[in-house]
CSV table of C-alpha atoms and ligand atoms in Angstrom, one decimal:
chain,number,residue,atom,x,y,z
A,10,UNK,CA,-33.3,21.1,-4.9
A,11,UNK,CA,-33.6,21.8,-1.7
A,12,UNK,CA,-30.0,21.7,0.2
A,13,UNK,CA,-31.3,19.0,2.8
A,14,UNK,CA,-32.6,16.9,0.3
A,15,UNK,CA,-30.0,17.1,-2.3
A,16,UNK,CA,-27.8,13.7,-3.6
A,17,UNK,CA,-24.1,14.7,-4.4
A,18,UNK,CA,-23.0,18.0,-2.8
A,19,UNK,CA,-23.0,20.5,-6.0
A,20,UNK,CA,-21.4,20.6,-9.1
A,21,UNK,CA,-18.7,23.1,-9.6
A,22,UNK,CA,-16.5,22.2,-12.0
A,23,UNK,CA,-16.0,20.7,-15.8
A,24,UNK,CA,-15.8,17.9,-14.5
A,25,UNK,CA,-18.0,17.5,-12.2
A,26,UNK,CA,-21.4,16.2,-14.3
A,27,UNK,CA,-19.5,13.7,-16.4
A,28,UNK,CA,-18.2,12.0,-13.2
A,29,UNK,CA,-22.0,13.0,-11.4
A,30,UNK,CA,-23.9,10.9,-14.9
A,31,UNK,CA,-21.2,7.8,-14.2
A,32,UNK,CA,-22.4,7.9,-10.8
A,33,UNK,CA,-26.4,8.3,-12.1
A,34,UNK,CA,-26.2,5.3,-14.5
A,35,UNK,CA,-24.2,3.1,-11.5
A,36,UNK,CA,-27.0,3.7,-9.7
A,37,UNK,CA,-29.8,3.4,-12.2
A,38,UNK,CA,-28.7,-0.3,-12.9
A,39,UNK,CA,-28.6,-1.1,-9.3
A,40,UNK,CA,-31.9,-0.2,-8.5
A,41,UNK,CA,-32.8,-1.8,-11.6
A,42,UNK,CA,-32.0,-5.5,-11.0
A,43,UNK,CA,-31.7,-5.1,-7.5
A,44,UNK,CA,-35.7,-3.9,-7.8
A,45,UNK,CA,-35.7,-7.6,-10.6
A,46,UNK,CA,-34.0,-9.9,-8.1
A,47,UNK,CA,-37.3,-7.9,-5.1
A,48,UNK,CA,-40.4,-8.8,-7.1
A,49,UNK,CA,-39.2,-12.4,-8.8
A,50,UNK,CA,-38.2,-13.4,-5.5
A,51,UNK,CA,-41.5,-12.4,-3.8
A,52,UNK,CA,-44.0,-12.9,-7.0
A,53,UNK,CA,-42.2,-16.7,-6.7
A,54,UNK,CA,-42.2,-17.8,-2.8
A,55,UNK,CA,-46.0,-16.6,-3.3
A,56,UNK,CA,-46.4,-18.9,-5.9
A,57,UNK,CA,-44.2,-21.9,-5.4
A,58,UNK,CA,-45.7,-21.9,-1.0
A,59,UNK,CA,-46.5,-24.8,-0.2
A,60,UNK,CA,-49.9,-26.0,-0.4
A,61,UNK,CA,-50.3,-24.2,-3.8
A,62,UNK,CA,-51.6,-26.8,-6.8
A,63,UNK,CA,-49.5,-25.8,-8.7
A,64,UNK,CA,-47.6,-27.5,-11.8
A,65,UNK,CA,-44.0,-28.9,-10.5
A,66,UNK,CA,-43.4,-31.8,-13.1
A,67,UNK,CA,-40.8,-31.4,-15.1
A,68,UNK,CA,-38.4,-28.6,-13.6
A,69,UNK,CA,-36.3,-26.5,-16.5
A,70,UNK,CA,-33.3,-27.7,-16.3
A,71,UNK,CA,-31.7,-26.2,-19.2
A,72,UNK,CA,-32.6,-23.2,-21.4
A,73,UNK,CA,-29.8,-21.9,-23.7
A,74,UNK,CA,-31.8,-18.7,-24.6
A,75,UNK,CA,-31.8,-17.3,-20.8
A,76,UNK,CA,-28.1,-18.4,-20.7
A,77,UNK,CA,-27.5,-16.9,-23.6
A,78,UNK,CA,-28.8,-13.5,-21.9
A,79,UNK,CA,-28.2,-14.0,-18.8
A,80,UNK,CA,-24.6,-14.1,-19.4
A,81,UNK,CA,-25.5,-11.0,-22.5
A,82,UNK,CA,-26.5,-8.4,-20.4
A,83,UNK,CA,-23.9,-8.4,-18.0
A,84,UNK,CA,-21.4,-8.5,-20.5
A,85,UNK,CA,-22.5,-6.0,-22.3
A,86,UNK,CA,-23.5,-3.8,-18.8
A,87,UNK,CA,-19.8,-4.0,-17.7
A,88,UNK,CA,-18.4,-3.0,-21.2
A,89,UNK,CA,-20.5,0.2,-21.5
A,90,UNK,CA,-19.9,0.9,-17.4
A,91,UNK,CA,-15.8,0.5,-18.7
A,92,UNK,CA,-15.4,2.5,-21.1
A,93,UNK,CA,-17.4,4.6,-20.0
A,94,UNK,CA,-15.1,4.9,-16.6
A,95,UNK,CA,-12.1,4.8,-18.6
A,96,UNK,CA,-12.4,7.9,-20.5
A,97,UNK,CA,-14.1,9.8,-17.5
A,98,UNK,CA,-10.4,8.7,-15.7
A,99,UNK,CA,-8.4,9.3,-18.7
A,100,UNK,CA,-9.7,13.4,-18.6
A,101,UNK,CA,-9.3,13.5,-15.2
A,102,UNK,CA,-5.4,12.6,-15.5
A,103,UNK,CA,-4.6,15.0,-18.2
A,104,UNK,CA,-4.4,17.9,-17.3
A,105,UNK,CA,-3.7,20.1,-21.3
A,106,UNK,CA,-1.2,23.1,-21.5
A,107,UNK,CA,-1.8,26.4,-20.1
A,108,UNK,CA,-3.3,25.2,-17.0
A,109,UNK,CA,-2.0,26.7,-13.9
A,110,UNK,CA,0.4,25.8,-12.0
A,111,UNK,CA,-0.7,24.6,-7.4
A,112,UNK,CA,2.6,23.3,-5.3
A,113,UNK,CA,1.4,20.8,-2.6
A,114,UNK,CA,2.8,19.6,0.4
A,115,UNK,CA,1.0,17.3,2.9
A,116,UNK,CA,2.1,17.2,6.1
A,117,UNK,CA,0.8,15.9,9.2
A,118,UNK,CA,-1.4,17.8,10.2
A,119,UNK,CA,-2.2,20.4,7.6
A,120,UNK,CA,-2.2,20.9,3.5
A,121,UNK,CA,0.4,23.6,2.3
A,122,UNK,CA,0.6,25.7,-0.2
A,123,UNK,CA,2.3,27.2,-3.2
A,124,UNK,CA,0.7,29.7,-6.1
A,125,UNK,CA,3.9,30.3,-9.0
A,126,UNK,CA,3.8,33.8,-8.1
A,127,UNK,CA,6.0,32.8,-4.7
A,128,UNK,CA,2.0,33.5,-2.7
A,129,UNK,CA,1.8,30.6,0.4
A,130,UNK,CA,-1.3,29.3,2.0
A,131,UNK,CA,-1.8,27.3,4.7
A,132,UNK,CA,-5.6,24.5,4.3
A,133,UNK,CA,-6.6,26.9,2.0
A,134,UNK,CA,-6.7,27.5,-1.3
A,135,UNK,CA,-7.7,30.6,-3.9
A,136,UNK,CA,-8.2,29.6,-7.3
A,137,UNK,CA,-9.2,31.9,-10.2
A,138,UNK,CA,-13.3,30.8,-11.8
A,139,UNK,CA,-12.8,29.2,-15.9
A,140,UNK,CA,-9.3,28.4,-15.4
A,141,UNK,CA,-7.1,25.5,-15.6
A,142,UNK,CA,-5.5,24.4,-12.6
A,143,UNK,CA,-3.0,21.7,-12.2
A,144,UNK,CA,-1.7,20.7,-8.9
A,145,UNK,CA,2.0,19.0,-8.1
A,146,UNK,CA,1.4,17.1,-4.7
A,147,UNK,CA,3.7,15.4,-2.3
A,148,UNK,CA,3.5,14.7,1.1
A,149,UNK,CA,5.8,15.6,3.9
A,150,UNK,CA,5.7,12.6,6.3
A,151,UNK,CA,2.9,9.6,5.2
A,152,UNK,CA,-0.1,9.0,2.9
A,153,UNK,CA,-2.6,11.8,2.7
A,154,UNK,CA,-5.7,12.6,0.1
A,155,UNK,CA,-6.3,15.1,-1.7
A,156,UNK,CA,-10.0,15.6,-2.2
A,157,UNK,CA,-13.0,18.6,-3.1
A,158,UNK,CA,-16.2,16.9,-3.2
A,159,UNK,CA,-17.4,19.7,-5.2
A,160,UNK,CA,-15.0,19.3,-7.9
A,161,UNK,CA,-15.3,15.5,-8.2
A,162,UNK,CA,-11.4,14.7,-7.7
A,163,UNK,CA,-9.1,13.0,-5.3
A,164,UNK,CA,-6.1,12.1,-5.5
A,165,UNK,CA,-3.3,10.0,-3.6
A,166,UNK,CA,-0.2,12.5,-2.2
A,167,UNK,CA,2.7,10.3,-1.2
A,168,UNK,CA,5.9,10.5,-0.1
A,169,UNK,CA,9.0,10.3,-1.9
A,170,UNK,CA,7.0,11.2,-5.2
A,171,UNK,CA,5.0,14.2,-7.4
A,172,UNK,CA,1.1,13.6,-8.0
A,173,UNK,CA,-0.9,15.7,-10.2
A,174,UNK,CA,-4.4,16.3,-10.7
A,175,UNK,CA,-6.4,19.4,-12.6
A,176,UNK,CA,-10.1,20.6,-12.0
A,177,UNK,CA,-11.7,23.9,-13.4
A,178,UNK,CA,-13.9,25.5,-11.8
A,179,UNK,CA,-17.4,26.1,-12.4
A,180,UNK,CA,-18.5,28.6,-9.3
A,181,UNK,CA,-18.1,31.6,-7.3
A,182,UNK,CA,-17.6,29.9,-3.7
A,183,UNK,CA,-15.8,28.1,-0.2
A,184,UNK,CA,-15.9,24.4,-1.0
A,185,UNK,CA,-14.7,22.0,1.2
A,186,UNK,CA,-10.9,20.7,1.0
A,187,UNK,CA,-10.8,17.1,3.1
A,188,UNK,CA,-8.2,14.2,3.6
A,189,UNK,CA,-9.6,11.1,2.4
A,190,UNK,CA,-6.7,9.1,3.6
A,191,UNK,CA,-6.3,8.5,7.1
A,192,UNK,CA,-3.6,9.9,7.5
A,193,UNK,CA,-2.4,9.6,11.9
A,194,UNK,CA,-4.6,11.5,14.9
A,195,UNK,CA,-4.9,14.4,13.3
A,196,UNK,CA,-6.3,13.1,10.1
A,197,UNK,CA,-9.9,14.2,11.3
A,198,UNK,CA,-8.6,18.5,11.5
A,199,UNK,CA,-6.1,18.2,8.3
A,200,UNK,CA,-9.5,19.5,6.3
A,201,UNK,CA,-9.4,23.1,4.5
A,202,UNK,CA,-10.7,25.1,2.2
A,203,UNK,CA,-11.8,26.1,-2.1
A,204,UNK,CA,-12.3,30.0,-2.9
A,205,UNK,CA,-13.3,30.6,-5.5
A,206,UNK,CA,-12.9,34.1,-7.0
A,207,UNK,CA,-13.0,35.8,-10.1
A,208,UNK,CA,-9.9,36.7,-12.2
A,209,UNK,CA,-10.1,40.3,-11.4
A,210,UNK,CA,-10.8,39.3,-7.0
A,211,UNK,CA,-7.7,36.7,-7.7
A,212,UNK,CA,-5.5,39.0,-8.9
A,213,UNK,CA,-6.3,41.8,-6.4
A,214,UNK,CA,-6.0,38.6,-4.0
A,215,UNK,CA,-2.4,37.1,-4.9
A,216,UNK,CA,-1.3,40.9,-5.6
A,217,UNK,CA,-2.2,42.0,-1.0
A,218,UNK,CA,-0.3,41.8,1.7
A,219,UNK,CA,2.7,40.4,1.8
A,220,UNK,CA,6.2,40.2,-0.3
A,221,UNK,CA,6.5,36.4,-1.7
A,222,UNK,CA,8.6,36.5,-4.0
A,223,UNK,CA,8.3,33.8,-6.7
A,224,UNK,CA,9.1,30.1,-6.5
A,225,UNK,CA,11.5,29.7,-9.8
A,226,UNK,CA,13.5,32.9,-8.0
A,227,UNK,CA,13.6,31.3,-5.1
A,228,UNK,CA,15.1,27.9,-6.2
A,229,UNK,CA,17.7,30.4,-8.2
A,230,UNK,CA,18.8,32.1,-4.8
A,231,UNK,CA,18.6,28.2,-3.7
A,232,UNK,CA,20.7,26.7,-6.6
A,233,UNK,CA,23.2,29.6,-5.6
A,234,UNK,CA,23.7,28.7,-2.6
A,235,UNK,CA,23.4,24.9,-2.7
A,236,UNK,CA,26.4,25.2,-5.8
A,237,UNK,CA,24.4,23.7,-8.1
A,238,UNK,CA,26.2,26.5,-10.7
A,239,UNK,CA,30.1,25.2,-10.3
A,240,UNK,CA,28.8,21.9,-11.7
A,241,UNK,CA,25.7,22.1,-13.8
A,242,UNK,CA,26.9,25.2,-15.8
A,243,UNK,CA,25.5,27.4,-18.6
A,244,UNK,CA,28.4,26.7,-21.2
A,245,UNK,CA,27.6,22.5,-21.3
A,246,UNK,CA,31.7,22.8,-20.1
A,247,UNK,CA,31.4,21.6,-17.0
A,248,UNK,CA,30.8,18.2,-15.4
A,249,UNK,CA,27.1,17.7,-15.2
A,250,UNK,CA,25.0,18.5,-17.8
A,251,UNK,CA,23.2,21.8,-18.4
A,252,UNK,CA,19.6,22.2,-17.4
A,253,UNK,CA,18.5,25.2,-19.3
A,254,UNK,CA,16.0,23.1,-22.0
A,255,UNK,CA,16.1,20.6,-20.0
A,256,UNK,CA,12.3,20.1,-18.8
A,257,UNK,CA,9.6,18.2,-20.1
A,258,UNK,CA,12.7,16.5,-23.1
A,259,UNK,CA,13.4,13.4,-23.2
A,260,UNK,CA,17.0,12.3,-21.4
A,261,UNK,CA,20.0,10.0,-23.0
A,262,UNK,CA,20.8,7.8,-19.4
A,263,UNK,CA,24.2,6.0,-19.2
A,264,UNK,CA,22.7,2.8,-19.4
A,265,UNK,CA,21.4,3.2,-23.1
A,266,UNK,CA,17.5,4.2,-21.5
A,267,UNK,CA,15.8,7.5,-21.8
A,268,UNK,CA,13.4,8.5,-19.4
A,269,UNK,CA,11.0,11.9,-19.6
A,270,UNK,CA,12.9,15.0,-17.3
A,271,UNK,CA,9.6,15.9,-15.9
A,272,UNK,CA,9.0,17.0,-12.1
A,273,UNK,CA,9.9,13.4,-10.4
A,274,UNK,CA,12.7,12.7,-12.4
A,275,UNK,CA,14.9,16.1,-11.1
A,276,UNK,CA,13.3,15.6,-7.9
A,277,UNK,CA,14.3,11.7,-8.2
A,278,UNK,CA,18.5,13.1,-9.6
A,279,UNK,CA,18.5,15.0,-6.4
A,280,UNK,CA,18.1,13.3,-4.0
A,281,UNK,CA,19.4,10.4,-6.0
A,282,UNK,CA,21.7,11.1,-8.7
A,283,UNK,CA,23.2,8.3,-9.4
A,284,UNK,CA,19.9,6.3,-10.2
A,285,UNK,CA,19.3,7.9,-13.5
A,286,UNK,CA,22.6,8.9,-14.7
A,287,UNK,CA,22.9,11.0,-17.3
A,288,UNK,CA,24.6,9.8,-20.8
A,289,UNK,CA,28.4,10.8,-20.8
A,290,UNK,CA,28.6,11.8,-16.9
A,291,UNK,CA,30.8,10.8,-14.0
A,292,UNK,CA,28.7,10.0,-11.2
A,293,UNK,CA,30.5,12.5,-9.7
A,294,UNK,CA,27.1,14.4,-8.1
A,295,UNK,CA,26.5,14.2,-4.1
A,296,UNK,CA,23.1,13.6,-2.8
A,297,UNK,CA,21.0,16.3,-1.7
A,298,UNK,CA,18.7,13.9,1.0
A,299,UNK,CA,18.7,16.0,4.6
A,300,UNK,CA,19.6,19.1,2.7
A,301,UNK,CA,16.8,19.8,1.5
A,302,UNK,CA,13.2,19.9,1.8
A,303,UNK,CA,10.3,18.8,-0.7
A,304,UNK,CA,9.4,22.6,-0.7
A,305,UNK,CA,13.1,24.1,-2.0
A,306,UNK,CA,13.1,21.0,-4.3
A,307,UNK,CA,9.8,22.3,-5.0
A,308,UNK,CA,11.4,25.5,-5.5
A,309,UNK,CA,14.4,23.9,-7.5
A,310,UNK,CA,12.1,22.4,-10.2
A,311,UNK,CA,10.3,25.5,-10.7
A,312,UNK,CA,13.7,27.3,-11.7
A,313,UNK,CA,14.6,24.4,-13.8
A,314,UNK,CA,11.8,24.5,-15.4
A,315,UNK,CA,11.8,28.4,-15.6
A,316,UNK,CA,15.8,27.9,-17.6
A,317,UNK,CA,12.8,25.8,-20.1
A,318,UNK,CA,10.3,28.4,-20.8
A,319,UNK,CA,13.0,31.1,-21.1
A,320,UNK,CA,15.9,29.1,-22.7
A,321,UNK,CA,19.8,32.0,-23.3
A,322,UNK,CA,20.8,32.5,-26.0
A,323,UNK,CA,23.9,32.4,-24.5
A,324,UNK,CA,23.0,28.8,-24.3
A,325,UNK,CA,20.7,27.6,-27.5
A,326,UNK,CA,18.5,24.0,-25.4
A,327,UNK,CA,20.0,21.3,-27.2
A,328,UNK,CA,18.3,17.7,-27.7
A,329,UNK,CA,19.9,15.8,-25.3
A,330,UNK,CA,18.3,12.8,-27.2
A,331,UNK,CA,20.6,13.6,-30.4
A,332,UNK,CA,23.6,12.2,-29.2
B,412,LIG,CU1,-4.0,13.7,6.0
B,412,LIG,CU2,-5.5,11.7,6.7
């Protein structure tokens, strides 16, 4: 189709055509019923206009068949749309294993993105073709929304918590990135682009220019500088729990409840250590509010994650649930 006649933006991710099929279905249903109503209104208007000699005696005031039909058909249609939408929503929510991780921080008025190898970008995201990319997103100030129409993905980016999105690009090229939530005076300028490259070009781009260090290395330095290691010791004799292997596991809390140690839990435990205290430990950790920006917190999380990936042999990860 010529560019000007396109109904939707081009499809450039694995999920795009599935989202479009649902929209086509919704449009088809809408057109069908809108046409039906218009045709009937016109037909009755002409047939029963004043002065025509049509039979107006004995008006129908009840028809069980009709009532069942106009209740049943919309019910079935609504359920089809619900089930279809739910399946798609679930697929969009679940990145699956082995996705490449990108951290996104929104602020008035720009997007700050960081690759696992440490490379940073502003308002621009370079990704390899055909690889799953998972975005972990947060905001430094107000609510923003990360929106790439060609990928059919959009999600709010919120201060004080992490939201995630994933996509797998299927086309090379450059695609619009928008902020889709009014976030103040510069909202309309909060735009950028996603550049999809071949995996080879992406590797070249990653290694080119600059001496970035991986996020987890920056995180480890921060961990030392803030003296986290004095309490979170590797030998589990510290005043805080050992962090090796903790990411992604279930943590038993003092309150008796359990929580999965994900990004949000670690973030909360850095800023509000007493909110969800690990069982067996005293509330001695100070808050780090005001000492760490969102990017610092992300670095620390990357470091703690890396501990989970390659556990030190001297400190084998013990499942905290067996307590
Ligand atoms: Cu950020 Cu609109």
